[in-house]
Amino acid sequence: METEIRFTHRSLVERSKTGDRTSQYQLYELYVDAMYNVSMRFLGIKEDAEDIVQDSFVDAFKNLDRFKYESSFGAWLKRIVINKSINHLKVKRLPLTSMDEHEYHLTDEVEIEKVNAMDILKVKSGIEKLPLGYKQIINLYLLEGYDHNEISDVLGITTSTSKSQYHRAKKKLVEIINGL
Amino acid sequence: MDQFEKHIRDNKAVFVDHKADRAKMWANIAAQLNENPPKVVPLWKSPMVRIAASIVILLGITGIVGFTFFGNPNTPTHYVSKELQDIDMHYKGLVTYQVQLVQNNNQLTAADKEEFLSFMVELDAEYEQLKLEMRNNLDNEQVLAAIVSNYRKRIELIENLLQQLNESKIKEEDYGYTL
């Protein structure tokens, strides 16, 4: 099953590798909204997200020969978009993670189960209200499905920092949601 | 994963609420993809470079072959140089020893010694000239013969002088004996 997922849209990808513009456009049509949303969740600014997604598609099509089906094309493309988005934030010198008091919060599971958070729209609103650093880590872990090793790679932090930051971010999110 | 996390992941679709401006973005992407990348022609594909490379290889082979077959005249030069070196060492030692004998001889006056040594200096100058000619690779055999001849002259000169000295010494010493 996993193999089938990796080879999703294989024929389109293969034709795109040869430079076939129609196939490239079809791939673009399939993924552009998802990638745009990924970028918007990180950047929050329409124009920035558009630039990042455009650059990501251009890079992806130009370097398609390097894509060896180790993941699905979508996952590969999403990684490009996320990396570019994170780099964009780094260039703008926006803090990706709040580094204060991050060492000792691995067990901050308190109150999580009590959260009145089953209204997903409140959750969405709560995520948008999070400080930028927390928002990135919640996005990466909960929405993009990254594990802490991957997050540590992308953000340039240790795995333990990623874990502790995630727990703090989640706690903060619950607080925000409960306050809505 | 707790219920909270599971709930969010199960409802991820809610977080996909932005619509990309597809046409505008594709126009930008297509424009960047259409930009002709600088055409890279590998050097080895250029006919001119191929011809140049062939010429270089040909010259290289010719050079190696030429050096192998026609470079041999150098070998005798080295041989002659070695021969000269051996002769030089042999005669130089001999000459130095005999010159020293002359200089140490008490029977010769300073004027005689000076006259003798001036001949030697002339022969030395001639020898240096011959060595230069040898380096210029003129007729090696003839130059070598001339060098040997030069040394012989010097030795002969010294031997004659020493012989004369010995003869006069013998005459002086034998005056009391009647054979």
Coordinates of C-alpha atoms in Angstrom, one line a residue:
Chain A
M1 CA 0.0 0.0 0.0
E2 CA 2.8 2.3 1.0
T3 CA 4.5 1.6 -2.3
E4 CA 1.3 2.6 -4.2
I5 CA 1.2 5.9 -2.4
R6 CA 4.8 6.6 -3.3
F7 CA 4.0 6.1 -6.9
T8 CA 0.9 8.3 -7.0
H9 CA 0.8 10.3 -10.2
R10 CA 3.8 8.4 -11.4
S11 CA 3.1 8.8 -15.1
L12 CA 2.5 12.6 -14.7
V13 CA 5.7 12.8 -12.7
E14 CA 7.7 10.9 -15.4
R15 CA 6.3 13.0 -18.2
S16 CA 7.1 16.1 -16.2
K17 CA 10.6 15.0 -15.9
T18 CA 10.9 15.2 -19.6
G19 CA 9.8 18.8 -19.5
D20 CA 6.3 18.2 -20.7
R21 CA 4.5 21.4 -19.7
T22 CA 1.0 19.9 -19.8
S23 CA 1.9 17.2 -17.3
Q24 CA 3.6 19.8 -15.1
Y25 CA 0.5 21.9 -15.2
Q26 CA -1.6 18.9 -14.2
L27 CA 0.6 18.2 -11.2
Y28 CA 0.4 21.9 -10.3
E29 CA -3.4 21.8 -10.5
L30 CA -3.4 18.8 -8.2
Y31 CA -1.2 20.2 -5.5
V32 CA -1.3 24.0 -5.7
D33 CA -4.1 24.5 -3.2
A34 CA -2.6 22.1 -0.6
M35 CA 0.8 23.7 -0.9
Y36 CA -0.6 27.2 -0.7
N37 CA -2.4 26.3 2.5
V38 CA 0.7 24.8 3.9
S39 CA 2.6 28.0 3.2
M40 CA -0.2 30.2 4.4
R41 CA -0.3 28.4 7.8
F42 CA 3.4 29.2 8.2
L43 CA 3.6 32.7 6.8
G44 CA 0.1 34.1 7.2
I45 CA 0.7 36.5 4.4
K46 CA -0.9 35.9 1.0
E47 CA 1.8 37.4 -1.2
D48 CA 4.6 35.7 0.7
A49 CA 2.9 32.3 0.5
E50 CA 2.3 32.8 -3.3
D51 CA 6.0 33.6 -3.8
I52 CA 7.1 30.6 -1.8
V53 CA 4.7 28.2 -3.6
Q54 CA 5.7 29.5 -7.0
D55 CA 9.4 29.1 -6.2
S56 CA 8.7 25.6 -4.8
F57 CA 7.0 24.4 -8.0
V58 CA 9.8 25.9 -10.1
D59 CA 12.4 24.2 -8.0
A60 CA 10.5 21.0 -8.0
F61 CA 10.1 20.9 -11.8
K62 CA 13.7 21.9 -12.4
N63 CA 15.0 19.2 -10.0
L64 CA 12.5 16.5 -10.7
D65 CA 15.3 14.2 -11.8
R66 CA 16.3 14.0 -8.2
F67 CA 12.9 12.7 -7.1
K68 CA 13.3 8.9 -6.8
Y69 CA 9.9 8.0 -5.3
E70 CA 11.3 7.6 -1.8
S71 CA 8.1 9.4 -0.8
S72 CA 5.0 10.5 -2.8
F73 CA 5.5 13.5 -5.1
G74 CA 3.1 15.4 -2.8
A75 CA 5.2 14.7 0.3
W76 CA 8.4 15.7 -1.6
L77 CA 6.8 18.9 -2.8
K78 CA 5.4 19.7 0.7
R79 CA 8.9 19.3 2.2
I80 CA 10.2 21.9 -0.3
V81 CA 7.4 24.3 0.5
I82 CA 7.9 23.9 4.2
N83 CA 11.6 24.3 4.0
K84 CA 11.2 27.4 1.9
S85 CA 8.6 28.8 4.2
I86 CA 10.8 28.3 7.3
N87 CA 13.8 29.8 5.5
H88 CA 11.7 32.7 4.5
L89 CA 10.8 33.3 8.2
K90 CA 14.5 32.9 9.1
V91 CA 15.4 35.5 6.6
K92 CA 12.8 37.8 8.1
R93 CA 14.4 37.0 11.4
L94 CA 11.1 36.0 12.9
P95 CA 11.5 33.7 16.0
L96 CA 10.5 30.2 15.0
T97 CA 10.4 28.8 18.5
S98 CA 10.2 30.5 21.9
M99 CA 13.3 29.2 23.5
D100 CA 12.6 30.3 27.1
E101 CA 12.0 27.7 29.7
H102 CA 11.8 24.9 27.2
E103 CA 13.8 22.3 29.0
Y104 CA 11.5 21.2 31.7
H105 CA 8.1 20.8 30.2
L106 CA 8.0 17.3 28.9
T107 CA 5.3 16.3 31.2
D108 CA 2.9 19.2 30.7
E109 CA 0.1 17.0 29.7
V110 CA -2.1 18.7 32.4
E111 CA -5.6 19.9 31.5
I112 CA -5.2 18.7 27.9
E113 CA -8.0 16.1 28.2
K114 CA -10.2 18.6 30.0
V115 CA -10.1 21.0 27.1
N116 CA -13.4 22.1 25.7
A117 CA -11.8 21.9 22.3
M118 CA -13.9 19.7 20.2
D119 CA -15.1 22.7 18.3
I120 CA -12.6 22.5 15.5
L121 CA -13.2 26.0 14.4
K122 CA -12.2 27.2 17.9
V123 CA -9.0 25.1 17.5
K124 CA -8.3 26.7 14.2
S125 CA -8.9 30.1 15.6
G126 CA -6.7 29.2 18.7
I127 CA -3.8 28.1 16.4
E128 CA -3.9 31.4 14.6
K129 CA -3.7 33.3 17.9
L130 CA -0.6 31.3 19.0
P131 CA 2.8 33.1 19.2
L132 CA 4.7 32.4 15.9
G133 CA 7.1 29.9 17.4
Y134 CA 4.3 27.8 18.9
K135 CA 2.3 28.1 15.8
Q136 CA 5.1 26.6 13.6
I137 CA 5.6 23.6 15.9
I138 CA 1.8 22.9 16.1
N139 CA 1.5 23.2 12.4
L140 CA 4.5 20.9 11.7
Y141 CA 3.4 18.3 14.3
L142 CA -0.4 18.2 14.2
L143 CA -1.2 19.4 10.7
E144 CA 1.8 18.4 8.5
G145 CA 2.4 15.2 10.4
Y146 CA 6.1 15.7 11.0
D147 CA 7.7 13.8 13.9
H148 CA 10.1 15.5 16.3
N149 CA 13.2 14.3 14.5
E150 CA 11.9 15.9 11.3
I151 CA 10.9 19.1 13.2
S152 CA 14.4 19.3 14.7
D153 CA 15.9 19.1 11.3
V154 CA 13.7 21.7 9.7
L155 CA 13.9 24.2 12.6
G156 CA 17.5 23.5 13.5
I157 CA 16.7 22.6 17.1
T158 CA 17.2 19.4 19.2
T159 CA 14.6 16.7 19.3
S160 CA 14.1 17.3 23.0
T161 CA 13.6 21.0 22.4
S162 CA 11.1 20.2 19.7
K163 CA 9.2 17.9 22.2
S164 CA 9.2 20.4 25.0
Q165 CA 8.2 23.2 22.7
Y166 CA 5.4 21.2 21.3
H167 CA 4.0 20.4 24.7
R168 CA 4.2 24.0 25.8
A169 CA 2.6 25.1 22.5
K170 CA -0.2 22.6 23.0
K171 CA -0.8 23.8 26.6
K172 CA -0.9 27.4 25.4
L173 CA -3.3 26.4 22.6
V174 CA -5.7 24.8 25.1
E175 CA -5.6 27.9 27.3
I176 CA -6.5 30.1 24.3
I177 CA -9.3 27.7 23.2
N178 CA -10.7 27.6 26.7
G179 CA -10.7 31.4 26.8
L180 CA -12.6 31.7 23.6
Chain B
M1 CA -1.7 10.7 20.6
D2 CA -4.4 12.1 22.8
Q3 CA -8.0 12.8 21.8
F4 CA -7.2 16.5 21.3
E5 CA -4.5 15.7 18.8
K6 CA -6.5 13.0 17.1
H7 CA -9.5 15.4 16.8
I8 CA -7.3 18.0 15.0
R9 CA -5.7 15.5 12.7
D10 CA -9.1 14.0 11.8
N11 CA -10.4 17.4 10.9
K12 CA -7.4 18.7 9.0
A13 CA -9.6 19.7 6.1
V14 CA -10.9 22.6 8.1
F15 CA -7.4 24.1 7.9
V16 CA -7.4 24.0 4.2
D17 CA -9.4 27.1 3.6
H18 CA -7.2 29.2 1.3
K19 CA -7.6 29.3 -2.4
A20 CA -4.6 29.9 -4.5
D21 CA -4.7 32.3 -7.4
R22 CA -3.9 29.5 -9.8
A23 CA -3.8 31.4 -13.0
K24 CA -1.5 34.1 -11.8
M25 CA 0.8 31.7 -10.0
W26 CA 1.1 29.4 -12.9
A27 CA 1.9 32.2 -15.2
N28 CA 4.8 33.1 -13.0
I29 CA 5.9 29.5 -12.7
A30 CA 5.7 28.9 -16.5
A31 CA 7.6 32.1 -17.1
Q32 CA 10.4 30.9 -14.9
L33 CA 10.4 27.5 -16.4
N34 CA 10.5 28.9 -19.9
E35 CA 13.6 31.0 -19.1
N36 CA 16.2 29.3 -21.3
P37 CA 18.8 28.0 -19.0
P38 CA 22.3 28.9 -20.2
K39 CA 23.2 26.3 -22.8
V40 CA 26.1 24.2 -21.6
V41 CA 28.0 22.6 -24.4
P42 CA 30.4 20.1 -23.1
L43 CA 33.9 20.9 -24.4
W44 CA 34.4 17.5 -25.8
K45 CA 31.4 17.9 -28.0
S46 CA 32.8 21.0 -29.8
P47 CA 34.4 19.9 -33.1
M48 CA 37.1 22.6 -32.8
V49 CA 38.1 21.3 -29.4
R50 CA 38.1 17.8 -30.7
I51 CA 40.5 18.8 -33.5
A52 CA 42.7 20.8 -31.1
A53 CA 42.8 17.8 -28.7
S54 CA 43.7 15.5 -31.6
I55 CA 46.6 17.8 -32.6
V56 CA 47.8 18.0 -29.0
I57 CA 47.7 14.2 -28.7
L58 CA 49.5 13.8 -32.0
L59 CA 52.2 16.3 -31.1
G60 CA 52.6 14.5 -27.7
I61 CA 53.0 11.1 -29.4
T62 CA 55.4 12.6 -32.0
G63 CA 57.4 14.2 -29.2
I64 CA 57.7 11.0 -27.2
V65 CA 58.6 8.9 -30.3
G66 CA 61.1 11.6 -31.4
F67 CA 62.7 11.7 -28.0
T68 CA 62.9 8.0 -27.8
F69 CA 64.5 7.5 -31.2
F70 CA 66.4 10.7 -31.9
G71 CA 67.2 11.6 -28.4
N72 CA 69.9 8.9 -28.4
P73 CA 72.8 11.3 -29.4
N74 CA 72.5 12.6 -25.9
T75 CA 73.5 9.3 -24.5
P76 CA 77.1 9.4 -25.9
T77 CA 77.3 13.0 -24.6
H78 CA 76.6 11.6 -21.2
Y79 CA 79.0 8.8 -21.8
V80 CA 81.7 11.2 -23.0
S81 CA 81.0 13.5 -20.0
K82 CA 81.4 10.5 -17.7
E83 CA 84.6 9.5 -19.6
L84 CA 85.8 13.1 -19.3
Q85 CA 85.0 13.1 -15.6
D86 CA 87.1 9.9 -15.1
I87 CA 90.0 11.3 -17.1
D88 CA 89.7 14.6 -15.4
M89 CA 89.9 13.0 -11.9
H90 CA 92.8 10.8 -12.8
Y91 CA 94.9 13.5 -14.4
K92 CA 94.0 16.3 -12.0
G93 CA 95.2 14.2 -9.1
L94 CA 98.4 13.4 -10.9
V95 CA 99.0 17.0 -11.9
T96 CA 98.2 18.4 -8.5
Y97 CA 100.6 15.9 -6.9
Q98 CA 103.4 16.8 -9.3
V99 CA 102.9 20.5 -9.0
Q100 CA 103.1 20.1 -5.3
L101 CA 106.4 18.3 -5.7
V102 CA 107.8 21.1 -7.8
Q103 CA 106.6 23.7 -5.3
N104 CA 108.2 21.8 -2.5
N105 CA 111.5 21.3 -4.3
N106 CA 114.3 23.2 -2.6
Q107 CA 116.6 23.1 -5.5
L108 CA 114.4 25.3 -7.7
T109 CA 114.6 29.0 -7.4
A110 CA 111.5 31.1 -6.9
A111 CA 111.9 32.4 -10.5
D112 CA 112.1 28.9 -11.9
K113 CA 109.0 27.9 -10.0
E114 CA 107.2 30.9 -11.2
E115 CA 108.1 30.3 -14.8
F116 CA 107.1 26.7 -14.5
L117 CA 103.8 27.5 -12.9
S118 CA 103.0 30.1 -15.6
F119 CA 103.2 27.4 -18.2
M120 CA 100.9 25.4 -16.1
V121 CA 98.5 28.4 -15.9
E122 CA 98.5 28.6 -19.6
L123 CA 97.7 24.9 -20.0
D124 CA 95.0 25.3 -17.3
A125 CA 93.4 28.1 -19.4
E126 CA 93.5 25.9 -22.5
Y127 CA 92.0 23.1 -20.5
E128 CA 89.1 25.3 -19.3
Q129 CA 88.4 26.3 -22.9
L130 CA 88.4 22.7 -24.0
K131 CA 85.9 21.8 -21.3
L132 CA 83.6 24.6 -22.5
E133 CA 83.8 23.2 -26.0
M134 CA 83.0 19.8 -24.7
R135 CA 79.8 21.2 -23.0
N136 CA 78.8 22.8 -26.3
N137 CA 78.9 19.4 -27.7
L138 CA 81.2 20.1 -30.5
D139 CA 83.2 17.2 -31.8
N140 CA 83.3 15.3 -28.6
E141 CA 85.9 12.8 -29.5
Q142 CA 88.4 15.4 -30.8
V143 CA 87.8 17.7 -27.8
L144 CA 88.3 14.8 -25.5
A145 CA 91.6 13.9 -27.2
A146 CA 92.7 17.5 -26.9
I147 CA 91.9 17.5 -23.2
V148 CA 93.9 14.3 -22.7
S149 CA 96.7 15.8 -24.7
N150 CA 96.6 19.0 -22.5
Y151 CA 97.0 16.9 -19.4
R152 CA 99.8 14.9 -20.9
K153 CA 101.6 18.1 -21.8
R154 CA 101.4 19.3 -18.2
I155 CA 102.5 16.0 -16.9
E156 CA 105.3 15.7 -19.4
L157 CA 106.4 19.2 -18.4
I158 CA 106.5 18.4 -14.8
E159 CA 108.2 15.0 -15.4
N160 CA 110.9 16.7 -17.5
L161 CA 111.5 19.2 -14.8
L162 CA 111.6 16.7 -12.1
Q163 CA 113.8 14.5 -14.1
Q164 CA 116.3 17.3 -14.7
L165 CA 116.3 18.0 -11.0
N166 CA 116.9 14.4 -10.2
E167 CA 119.7 14.1 -12.8
S168 CA 121.5 17.1 -11.3
K169 CA 121.0 15.7 -7.9
I170 CA 122.4 12.3 -8.9
K171 CA 125.4 14.0 -10.5
E172 CA 126.1 15.9 -7.3
E173 CA 125.7 12.8 -5.1
D174 CA 127.7 10.5 -7.4
Y175 CA 130.8 12.6 -7.7
G176 CA 132.8 10.5 -5.3
Y177 CA 132.1 7.2 -6.9
T178 CA 134.0 5.8 -9.8
L179 CA 132.4 2.9 -11.6

